[in-house]
Short mmCIF file of C-alpha atoms and ligand atoms in Angstrom, two decimals:
data_model
loop_
_atom_site.label_atom_id
_atom_site.label_comp_id
_atom_site.label_asym_id
_atom_site.label_seq_id
_atom_site.Cartn_x
_atom_site.Cartn_y
_atom_site.Cartn_z
CA MET A 10 53.50 101.52 150.51
CA ILE A 11 54.78 105.01 149.78
CA ASN A 12 52.56 106.61 152.43
CA LYS A 13 53.19 104.13 155.21
CA SER A 14 54.84 104.99 158.52
CA LEU A 15 58.17 103.39 159.44
CA LYS A 16 56.38 101.08 161.87
CA GLU A 17 53.98 99.94 159.14
CA LEU A 18 56.85 99.44 156.71
CA ALA A 19 58.71 97.38 159.31
CA GLN A 20 55.59 95.25 159.75
CA ALA A 21 55.22 94.79 155.98
CA LEU A 22 58.85 93.68 155.76
CA GLY A 23 58.62 91.46 158.83
CA THR A 24 55.54 89.64 157.56
CA LYS A 25 57.10 89.24 154.08
CA GLN A 26 54.31 91.26 152.51
CA ILE A 27 57.11 93.00 150.61
CA SER A 28 60.88 92.55 150.44
CA SER A 29 63.37 95.33 151.02
CA VAL A 30 64.53 94.99 147.40
CA GLU A 31 60.93 95.50 146.20
CA LEU A 32 60.32 98.40 148.59
CA SER A 33 63.61 100.08 147.68
CA THR A 34 62.90 99.61 143.97
CA LEU A 35 59.54 101.29 144.43
CA PHE A 36 61.18 104.39 145.92
CA LEU A 37 64.10 104.34 143.44
CA ASP A 38 61.58 104.30 140.58
CA ARG A 39 59.77 107.28 142.09
CA ILE A 40 63.08 109.12 142.41
CA GLU A 41 63.86 108.39 138.77
CA ARG A 42 60.47 109.74 137.72
CA LEU A 43 60.02 112.74 140.01
CA ASN A 44 63.50 113.90 141.00
CA PRO A 45 64.31 115.68 137.71
CA GLU A 46 61.57 118.15 138.65
CA ILE A 47 62.08 118.36 142.47
CA ASN A 48 65.93 118.11 142.51
CA ALA A 49 65.92 116.61 146.01
CA PHE A 50 68.70 114.07 145.33
CA VAL A 51 72.15 114.90 143.97
CA THR A 52 73.40 111.31 143.93
CA VAL A 53 71.50 108.07 143.43
CA ASP A 54 73.23 104.72 143.02
CA ARG A 55 70.66 102.04 142.33
CA GLU A 56 73.16 99.20 142.41
CA LYS A 57 74.53 100.15 145.83
CA SER A 58 71.06 100.65 147.27
CA LEU A 59 69.77 97.34 145.97
CA LYS A 60 72.82 95.54 147.31
CA MET A 61 72.04 96.99 150.76
CA ALA A 62 68.41 95.96 150.35
CA ALA A 63 69.41 92.40 149.44
CA ASP A 64 71.64 92.25 152.53
CA ALA A 65 68.69 93.49 154.61
CA ASP A 66 66.43 90.81 153.13
CA ALA A 67 69.02 88.21 154.09
CA ARG A 68 69.02 89.53 157.67
CA ILE A 69 65.23 89.46 157.78
CA ALA A 70 65.22 85.87 156.49
CA ALA A 71 67.88 84.88 159.04
CA GLY A 72 65.91 86.40 161.89
CA THR A 73 68.68 88.85 162.81
CA ALA A 74 66.89 92.02 161.68
CA GLY A 75 66.60 95.14 163.84
CA ALA A 76 63.49 97.31 164.16
CA LEU A 77 64.13 99.18 160.89
CA THR A 78 66.16 96.69 158.85
CA GLY A 79 65.33 96.97 155.15
CA ILE A 80 63.64 100.36 155.33
CA PRO A 81 64.84 102.85 152.70
CA ILE A 82 66.01 106.29 153.79
CA ALA A 83 67.56 109.41 152.21
CA GLN A 84 70.86 110.78 153.51
CA LYS A 85 71.76 114.45 153.60
CA ASP A 86 74.87 114.89 151.47
CA ILE A 87 76.84 116.23 154.43
CA PHE A 88 77.40 112.71 155.82
CA CYS A 89 80.39 110.83 154.42
CA ALA A 90 79.35 107.41 153.16
CA GLU A 91 82.07 105.03 152.00
CA GLY A 92 82.21 104.75 148.23
CA TRP A 93 79.46 107.34 147.75
CA ARG A 94 80.03 110.76 146.27
CA THR A 95 79.75 113.22 149.17
CA THR A 96 79.48 116.82 147.94
CA CYS A 97 78.08 118.93 150.82
CA GLY A 98 76.31 120.88 148.07
CA SER A 99 79.59 122.36 146.83
CA LYS A 100 81.61 122.46 143.64
CA MET A 101 84.58 122.06 145.99
CA LEU A 102 83.54 118.45 146.67
CA ALA A 103 81.58 117.74 143.49
CA ASN A 104 83.85 114.76 142.69
CA PHE A 105 84.72 113.66 146.21
CA ILE A 106 84.15 109.96 146.91
CA ALA A 107 84.17 109.48 150.68
CA PRO A 108 86.73 106.85 151.78
CA TYR A 109 84.93 106.11 155.05
CA ASP A 110 81.52 106.16 156.75
CA ALA A 111 80.36 108.86 159.13
CA THR A 112 79.39 107.28 162.45
CA VAL A 113 75.72 108.00 161.75
CA ILE A 114 75.98 106.25 158.38
CA ARG A 115 77.88 103.31 159.85
CA LYS A 116 75.22 102.85 162.51
CA MET A 117 72.37 103.16 160.04
CA HIS A 118 73.86 100.88 157.38
CA HIS A 119 75.74 98.31 159.37
CA GLU A 120 73.91 98.14 162.69
CA ALA A 121 70.31 99.11 161.88
CA GLY A 122 70.33 97.73 158.32
CA LEU A 123 68.63 100.75 156.76
CA VAL A 124 68.91 101.12 152.99
CA SER A 125 70.25 104.42 151.65
CA LEU A 126 68.42 105.56 148.51
CA GLY A 127 70.90 108.35 147.80
CA LYS A 128 72.36 111.64 148.95
CA THR A 129 70.14 114.70 149.20
CA ASN A 130 70.66 118.23 147.96
CA MET A 131 71.50 120.94 150.51
CA ASP A 132 72.72 124.49 150.82
CA GLU A 133 76.45 124.66 150.15
CA PHE A 134 78.25 123.50 153.32
CA ALA A 135 74.85 123.81 155.09
CA MET A 136 74.95 127.61 154.84
CA GLY A 137 71.49 128.79 153.97
CA SER A 138 67.77 128.61 154.70
CA SER A 139 66.38 127.93 151.24
CA ASN A 140 68.62 125.39 149.50
CA GLU A 141 69.38 128.06 146.89
CA THR A 142 73.12 128.21 147.67
CA SER A 143 73.61 124.61 146.46
CA TYR A 144 76.04 124.12 143.56
CA PHE A 145 73.51 121.58 142.28
CA GLY A 146 70.69 124.07 141.98
CA ALA A 147 67.59 124.97 143.94
CA VAL A 148 65.22 122.31 145.29
CA LYS A 149 61.50 122.73 144.70
CA ASN A 150 59.01 122.53 147.53
CA PRO A 151 56.54 119.73 146.62
CA TRP A 152 53.73 121.87 148.13
CA ASP A 153 54.36 124.62 145.58
CA ARG A 154 57.12 124.16 143.05
CA GLU A 155 57.77 127.89 142.77
CA ARG A 156 58.75 127.93 146.42
CA VAL A 157 61.77 126.87 148.46
CA PRO A 158 61.68 123.78 150.71
CA GLY A 159 63.76 125.61 153.32
CA GLY A 160 67.35 124.78 154.14
CA SER A 161 69.90 123.71 154.58
CA SER A 162 68.38 120.18 154.70
CA GLY A 163 66.04 121.15 151.83
CA GLY A 164 66.69 118.06 149.71
CA SER A 165 65.89 115.73 152.61
CA ALA A 166 62.68 117.65 153.32
CA ALA A 167 61.52 117.73 149.70
CA ALA A 168 62.36 114.03 149.29
CA ILE A 169 60.07 113.04 152.17
CA ALA A 170 57.31 115.50 151.24
CA ALA A 171 57.23 114.11 147.67
CA ARG A 172 57.42 110.58 149.12
CA LEU A 173 60.68 109.83 147.33
CA ALA A 174 61.81 108.43 150.68
CA PRO A 175 59.87 107.56 153.84
CA ALA A 176 62.37 109.41 156.08
CA ALA A 177 65.75 111.13 155.97
CA THR A 178 68.69 112.43 157.92
CA GLY A 179 69.33 116.14 158.35
CA THR A 180 71.70 118.37 160.26
CA ASP A 181 70.89 121.51 162.20
CA THR A 182 73.38 124.27 163.03
CA GLY A 183 70.87 127.12 163.27
CA GLY A 184 67.60 125.53 162.18
CA SER A 185 68.41 123.32 159.19
CA ILE A 186 66.30 120.36 160.33
CA ARG A 187 63.44 122.30 161.90
CA GLN A 188 62.92 125.05 159.32
CA PRO A 189 62.69 122.78 156.22
CA ALA A 190 60.51 120.35 158.23
CA GLY A 191 58.19 123.26 159.00
CA LEU A 192 58.08 124.48 155.41
CA CYS A 193 57.38 120.98 154.00
CA ASN A 194 54.84 119.69 156.57
CA LEU A 195 57.23 117.26 158.23
CA THR A 196 58.43 116.39 161.70
CA GLY A 197 62.12 116.92 162.46
CA LEU A 198 64.23 116.78 165.58
CA LYS A 199 67.52 118.43 166.46
CA PRO A 200 68.90 116.50 169.44
CA THR A 201 70.80 117.91 172.42
CA TYR A 202 74.34 118.84 171.33
CA GLY A 203 76.60 115.82 171.77
CA VAL A 204 73.94 113.10 171.51
CA VAL A 205 74.56 112.29 167.82
CA SER A 206 78.17 111.83 166.70
CA ARG A 207 79.59 114.44 164.32
CA TYR A 208 82.34 112.12 163.09
CA GLY A 209 82.25 112.10 159.29
CA MET A 210 79.62 114.83 159.17
CA ILE A 211 81.28 117.63 157.21
CA ALA A 212 81.83 120.45 159.70
CA TYR A 213 80.22 123.86 159.31
CA ALA A 214 80.19 125.34 162.85
CA SER A 215 81.37 122.55 165.11
CA SER A 216 80.03 123.91 168.40
CA LEU A 217 76.52 124.10 166.92
CA ASP A 218 76.25 121.28 164.34
CA GLN A 219 74.04 118.33 165.24
CA GLY A 220 72.56 115.56 163.09
CA GLY A 221 69.01 114.34 163.55
CA PRO A 222 66.00 112.62 162.01
CA MET A 223 63.36 114.00 159.63
CA GLY A 224 60.15 112.14 158.85
CA ALA A 225 56.39 112.22 158.61
CA SER A 226 55.73 111.91 162.33
CA ALA A 227 57.21 112.05 165.81
CA GLU A 228 57.01 108.27 166.01
CA ASP A 229 59.08 107.92 162.82
CA CYS A 230 61.62 110.38 164.23
CA ALA A 231 61.83 108.44 167.51
CA LEU A 232 62.51 105.18 165.66
CA LEU A 233 65.13 106.82 163.48
CA LEU A 234 66.81 108.64 166.37
CA ASN A 235 67.27 105.26 168.09
CA THR A 236 69.55 104.23 165.21
CA MET A 237 71.63 107.46 165.26
CA VAL A 238 72.63 108.07 168.89
CA GLY A 239 75.40 106.80 171.13
CA PHE A 240 78.82 107.68 172.46
CA ASP A 241 81.57 107.91 169.87
CA GLU A 242 85.18 108.14 170.91
CA ARG A 243 85.96 109.67 167.50
CA ASP A 244 83.98 112.82 168.30
CA SER A 245 85.49 114.75 171.22
CA THR A 246 82.12 116.41 171.97
CA SER A 247 80.17 113.14 171.95
CA LEU A 248 78.51 112.51 175.31
CA ASP A 249 78.95 109.22 177.13
CA ARG A 250 75.47 108.55 178.44
CA PRO A 251 73.28 105.47 178.60
CA VAL A 252 71.43 104.93 175.30
CA GLU A 253 67.67 105.45 175.53
CA ASP A 254 64.78 103.97 173.58
CA TYR A 255 63.09 107.13 172.33
CA THR A 256 59.83 105.34 171.56
CA ARG A 257 59.24 104.27 175.14
CA GLY A 258 57.63 107.54 176.33
CA LEU A 259 55.52 108.30 173.26
CA GLU A 260 52.16 107.39 174.80
CA GLN A 261 52.51 109.26 178.12
CA PRO A 262 49.42 111.40 178.80
CA LEU A 263 49.97 115.15 178.80
CA ALA A 264 47.82 116.03 181.81
CA GLY A 265 49.73 118.45 184.02
CA LEU A 266 52.32 119.29 181.36
CA ARG A 267 53.47 122.92 181.61
CA ILE A 268 54.07 124.52 178.23
CA GLY A 269 56.06 127.76 178.23
CA LEU A 270 55.13 130.42 175.69
CA PRO A 271 58.00 132.90 175.28
CA LYS A 272 56.51 136.34 174.90
CA GLU A 273 59.33 137.23 172.48
CA PHE A 274 58.06 134.55 170.05
CA PHE A 275 54.50 135.82 170.08
CA GLY A 276 55.13 139.50 169.34
CA GLU A 277 55.51 141.20 165.99
CA GLY A 278 57.61 139.81 163.14
CA CYS A 279 55.57 136.63 162.66
CA ASP A 280 53.03 136.30 159.82
CA ALA A 281 49.41 136.35 160.97
CA GLY A 282 48.60 133.03 159.28
CA VAL A 283 51.53 131.31 161.00
CA MET A 284 50.50 132.77 164.35
CA ALA A 285 46.89 131.63 163.89
CA ALA A 286 48.01 128.04 163.26
CA VAL A 287 50.28 128.08 166.32
CA GLN A 288 47.44 129.48 168.45
CA GLY A 289 45.27 126.59 167.22
CA ALA A 290 47.93 124.15 168.45
CA ILE A 291 47.94 125.83 171.87
CA LYS A 292 44.16 125.25 172.12
CA GLU A 293 44.65 121.61 171.18
CA TYR A 294 47.28 121.18 173.89
CA GLU A 295 44.93 122.70 176.46
CA LYS A 296 42.34 120.09 175.45
CA LEU A 297 44.99 117.42 176.00
CA GLY A 298 45.44 118.63 179.57
CA ALA A 299 48.47 120.90 179.32
CA THR A 300 48.64 124.31 180.99
CA MET A 301 50.20 127.37 179.38
CA VAL A 302 52.75 129.47 181.23
CA GLU A 303 54.01 132.80 179.95
CA ILE A 304 57.79 132.88 179.98
CA SER A 305 60.46 135.27 178.72
CA LEU A 306 63.68 134.73 176.81
CA PRO A 307 64.92 138.30 177.15
CA ASN A 308 68.11 137.88 175.11
CA SER A 309 66.54 136.01 172.20
CA HIS A 310 66.68 139.08 169.94
CA LEU A 311 70.47 138.75 170.11
CA SER A 312 70.55 135.17 168.85
CA VAL A 313 70.76 135.94 165.11
CA PRO A 314 73.53 138.58 165.50
CA ALA A 315 75.54 136.36 167.90
CA TYR A 316 75.11 133.34 165.61
CA TYR A 317 76.35 135.28 162.56
CA VAL A 318 79.61 135.95 164.39
CA ILE A 319 80.14 132.51 165.96
CA ALA A 320 79.06 130.32 163.03
CA PRO A 321 81.17 132.15 160.39
CA ALA A 322 84.15 132.22 162.80
CA GLU A 323 84.03 128.44 163.14
CA ALA A 324 83.30 128.00 159.43
CA SER A 325 86.33 130.07 158.40
CA SER A 326 88.49 127.70 160.42
CA ASN A 327 86.74 124.48 159.35
CA LEU A 328 86.76 125.36 155.66
CA SER A 329 90.48 126.16 155.62
CA ARG A 330 91.09 122.46 154.93
CA PHE A 331 89.70 122.87 151.40
CA ASP A 332 92.93 124.06 149.86
CA GLY A 333 93.03 122.11 146.61
CA VAL A 334 95.97 120.04 147.85
CA ARG A 335 94.68 117.09 149.85
CA TYR A 336 91.24 116.71 148.34
CA GLY A 337 88.50 118.66 146.70
CA TYR A 338 88.53 120.94 143.70
CA ARG A 339 91.84 122.22 142.30
CA ALA A 340 91.97 125.07 139.78
CA PRO A 341 93.16 123.72 136.42
CA GLU A 342 95.64 126.55 135.86
CA TYR A 343 97.81 128.43 138.35
CA GLY A 344 101.24 130.05 138.76
CA ASN A 345 102.68 129.15 142.16
CA LEU A 346 101.38 127.48 145.36
CA ASP A 347 99.68 130.61 146.73
CA ASP A 348 98.04 131.20 143.38
CA MET A 349 96.81 127.59 143.37
CA TYR A 350 95.21 128.04 146.82
CA MET A 351 93.58 131.29 145.82
CA LYS A 352 92.25 130.12 142.47
CA SER A 353 91.02 126.78 143.84
CA ARG A 354 89.10 128.47 146.65
CA ALA A 355 87.86 131.32 144.47
CA GLN A 356 86.50 128.85 141.92
CA GLY A 357 85.43 126.06 144.28
CA PHE A 358 83.32 128.00 146.79
CA GLY A 359 80.07 129.81 146.07
CA GLY A 360 79.19 133.37 147.10
CA GLU A 361 77.50 132.69 150.46
CA VAL A 362 80.36 130.45 151.61
CA LYS A 363 82.90 133.13 150.69
CA ARG A 364 80.87 135.76 152.55
CA ARG A 365 80.98 133.66 155.70
CA ILE A 366 84.69 132.86 155.42
CA LEU A 367 85.37 136.61 155.10
CA ILE A 368 83.15 137.49 158.07
CA GLY A 369 84.66 134.69 160.14
CA ALA A 370 88.25 135.64 159.39
CA TYR A 371 87.39 139.26 160.20
CA VAL A 372 85.74 138.64 163.59
CA LEU A 373 88.64 136.40 164.64
CA SER A 374 91.35 138.80 163.53
CA HIS A 375 93.67 140.64 165.88
CA GLY A 376 91.94 143.78 167.13
CA TYR A 377 88.41 142.56 166.40
CA TYR A 378 88.41 139.27 168.31
CA ASP A 379 87.36 140.87 171.63
CA ALA A 380 84.81 143.20 170.08
CA TYR A 381 83.05 140.55 168.02
CA TYR A 382 83.93 136.93 168.75
CA LEU A 383 84.35 137.21 172.51
CA GLN A 384 81.30 139.43 172.82
CA ALA A 385 79.22 136.94 170.83
CA GLN A 386 80.38 134.15 173.14
CA ARG A 387 79.22 136.17 176.16
CA ILE A 388 75.82 136.67 174.54
CA ARG A 389 75.68 132.96 173.84
CA ARG A 390 76.00 132.30 177.58
CA LEU A 391 73.22 134.80 178.37
CA ILE A 392 70.94 133.12 175.84
CA ALA A 393 71.62 129.70 177.38
CA ASN A 394 70.94 131.13 180.86
CA ASP A 395 67.56 132.46 179.65
CA PHE A 396 66.52 128.88 178.92
CA VAL A 397 67.81 127.61 182.27
CA ALA A 398 65.60 130.20 183.96
CA ALA A 399 62.61 129.46 181.70
CA PHE A 400 62.73 125.72 182.42
CA GLN A 401 62.22 126.48 186.12
CA SER A 402 58.57 127.20 185.35
CA CYS A 403 57.78 124.96 182.35
CA ASP A 404 58.53 121.52 180.93
CA VAL A 405 58.65 122.36 177.22
CA ILE A 406 58.60 125.60 175.24
CA LEU A 407 56.28 126.14 172.27
CA GLY A 408 56.28 128.71 169.47
CA PRO A 409 56.45 129.04 165.69
CA THR A 410 59.34 127.33 163.86
CA SER A 411 59.67 130.11 161.27
CA PRO A 412 58.10 133.55 160.93
CA THR A 413 56.69 132.75 157.44
CA THR A 414 55.57 129.84 155.32
CA ALA A 415 57.71 128.75 152.34
CA PHE A 416 58.81 131.76 150.30
CA LYS A 417 59.29 132.01 146.53
CA ILE A 418 62.52 130.83 144.95
CA GLY A 419 64.58 134.00 144.44
CA GLU A 420 62.52 136.08 146.87
CA LYS A 421 65.20 136.42 149.56
CA SER A 422 68.37 135.35 147.79
CA ALA A 423 69.49 138.94 147.09
CA ASP A 424 69.13 140.04 150.71
CA PRO A 425 71.21 137.96 153.14
CA VAL A 426 69.79 139.64 156.26
CA GLN A 427 66.21 138.78 155.24
CA MET A 428 67.36 135.20 154.67
CA TYR A 429 69.12 135.07 158.05
CA LEU A 430 65.93 136.23 159.78
CA SER A 431 64.07 133.08 158.70
CA ASP A 432 65.92 131.36 161.55
CA ILE A 433 64.95 133.89 164.19
CA TYR A 434 63.11 131.31 166.34
CA THR A 435 65.43 128.35 165.80
CA ILE A 436 68.97 129.68 166.34
CA ALA A 437 68.83 130.25 170.13
CA VAL A 438 68.29 126.49 170.58
CA ASN A 439 71.61 125.72 168.86
CA LEU A 440 73.45 128.42 170.80
CA ALA A 441 72.18 126.84 174.03
CA GLY A 442 72.75 123.24 172.82
CA LEU A 443 69.15 122.24 173.58
CA PRO A 444 66.92 119.75 171.73
CA GLY A 445 64.25 121.24 169.45
CA MET A 446 61.58 119.88 167.15
CA SER A 447 59.31 121.11 164.41
CA LEU A 448 55.96 119.51 163.64
CA PRO A 449 53.03 120.37 161.38
CA CYS A 450 50.28 122.47 163.01
CA GLY A 451 48.16 123.75 160.12
CA PHE A 452 48.22 125.71 156.90
CA ALA A 453 48.32 129.37 155.91
CA GLY A 454 47.46 130.30 152.34
CA GLY A 455 47.61 126.61 151.41
CA LEU A 456 51.16 126.23 152.70
CA PRO A 457 52.27 124.18 155.72
CA VAL A 458 53.00 125.83 159.08
CA GLY A 459 55.39 124.27 161.59
CA MET A 460 55.36 124.73 165.33
CA GLN A 461 58.50 124.40 167.35
CA LEU A 462 58.84 122.52 170.63
CA ILE A 463 62.01 123.13 172.68
CA GLY A 464 63.02 120.79 175.47
CA ASN A 465 65.47 120.87 178.33
CA TYR A 466 68.83 119.09 177.90
CA PHE A 467 68.38 115.37 177.09
CA ASP A 468 64.60 115.70 177.10
CA GLU A 469 64.17 114.24 173.59
CA THR A 470 61.88 111.52 174.95
CA ARG A 471 59.52 114.10 176.39
CA LEU A 472 59.60 116.25 173.23
CA LEU A 473 58.70 113.24 171.11
CA ASN A 474 55.93 112.35 173.56
CA VAL A 475 54.47 115.88 173.43
CA ALA A 476 54.61 115.85 169.62
CA HIS A 477 53.20 112.32 169.32
CA ARG A 478 50.15 113.01 171.51
CA TYR A 479 49.36 116.05 169.39
CA GLN A 480 49.69 113.96 166.23
CA GLN A 481 47.27 111.39 167.63
CA ALA A 482 44.72 114.17 168.13
CA THR A 483 45.26 115.96 164.78
CA ASP A 484 45.88 115.00 161.17
CA TRP A 485 47.99 117.91 159.86
CA HIS A 486 51.03 115.65 159.59
CA GLN A 487 49.11 113.22 157.39
CA ARG A 488 48.32 115.80 154.71
CA ARG A 489 50.24 115.32 151.50
CA PRO A 490 50.83 117.76 148.65
CA ASP A 491 48.68 117.35 145.51
CA GLY A 492 50.12 115.88 142.38
CA ILE A 493 52.87 113.74 143.82
CA ALA A 494 51.33 110.34 143.11
N1 LIG B 172 70.22 129.08 157.98
C1 LIG B 172 71.26 129.01 158.94
C2 LIG B 172 72.58 129.32 158.28
O1 LIG B 172 72.57 129.66 157.16
C3 LIG B 172 71.31 127.65 159.58
C4 LIG B 172 71.83 126.60 158.69
C5 LIG B 172 72.00 125.29 159.38
O2 LIG B 172 71.36 125.01 160.39
N2 LIG B 172 72.91 124.49 158.84
O3 LIG B 172 73.63 129.24 158.83
#
């Protein structure tokens, strides 16, 4: 059961081969046994999960089940879930019990009938690429426990890779679904900005944040995405579009597909082993009938610098709400109100979060706003225009997800710029608001390599199709780490 796809699990539940309570218990037992070592979950609540599973079993018995009713899933701890502790990886929210459901959670629990197994570890406020900034400690990559799983959705990635959950939610502001998926041999999708509601998803950089699915395959991601999308009047950037069934295009043949290869993604800066695996994927796509087109994204080298102005600027504003008054951590001892604010924030936030608040406040300040923030916004437009031009000559864009495989815990934590460069291929997608995916395409030095597929706006169906056909022709995504049984 633990290695089955979501479709197979749905079949097993539908034919009463197993109940949701039994299936959920199986995963909860694995979490109890393996999580102390992996640290993928920060909160597990067996009673709540089993109650949801019993409700799902009742729906299955009554014949009112949806496609995924009764299937267990892990939730990134950035999504508020009513009655569940929701920490966002921070001491600031270490004791925060969410009083309401994020829209994504509401849809998954109440409409789809999925069963949450718990909340997964993450970089503090989703700021990081290694899960090392979490207040709850580093997460270990199940492929090599001395290495990071990536971040910020590192707990979700490690949970699926160790088969503590069949699938999970993630969020992606600059690569946080795609990069951990790549480093843990998973498939993950960041949808077009505005497709998945951000209501109840704790805000990092609101113009970039987007929730999405993580799983073992494109098909699993398509099924999960179906439960997450839809217009939400409670998110002002939610898009009012007809809801699609993302599984409907999976089987389309790829003959005639034009795949763009950005020359900037195939130059120096990428490890040779990663490049070799990506080149292997290109060959496979040619066999499947696709043609390769060389394209250029001339401003892509500016994506990391522009992002590290825009994201901290938005973060400094979003995180101002954590003042120790309304909710969150409050310093135990203080003199006056100002002192209470200062001590609560000084004690409640970790180092990386403080760095970003400082940078953000600086680039927004009088005298620097034009030089930094406004300039970064102009670059953002140029980067988006590069993609508009590129999609004139191709249907999807392919390249590496990350320049390296999973690095050692501690290897980059002392050098923020090195850490920021792990997102060099993923960030432009968020700046442009486009959909992007990562999927397994081989191994280098025994560690998984992810390739990235970037689609035009609202082209999730095509991205999933392009990924699914590749996964029918290859078995990289079916490989599992040793020693997790
Ligand atoms: N690693 C990037 C950052 O630290 C992206 C994180 C994310 O997508 N949430 O901001």
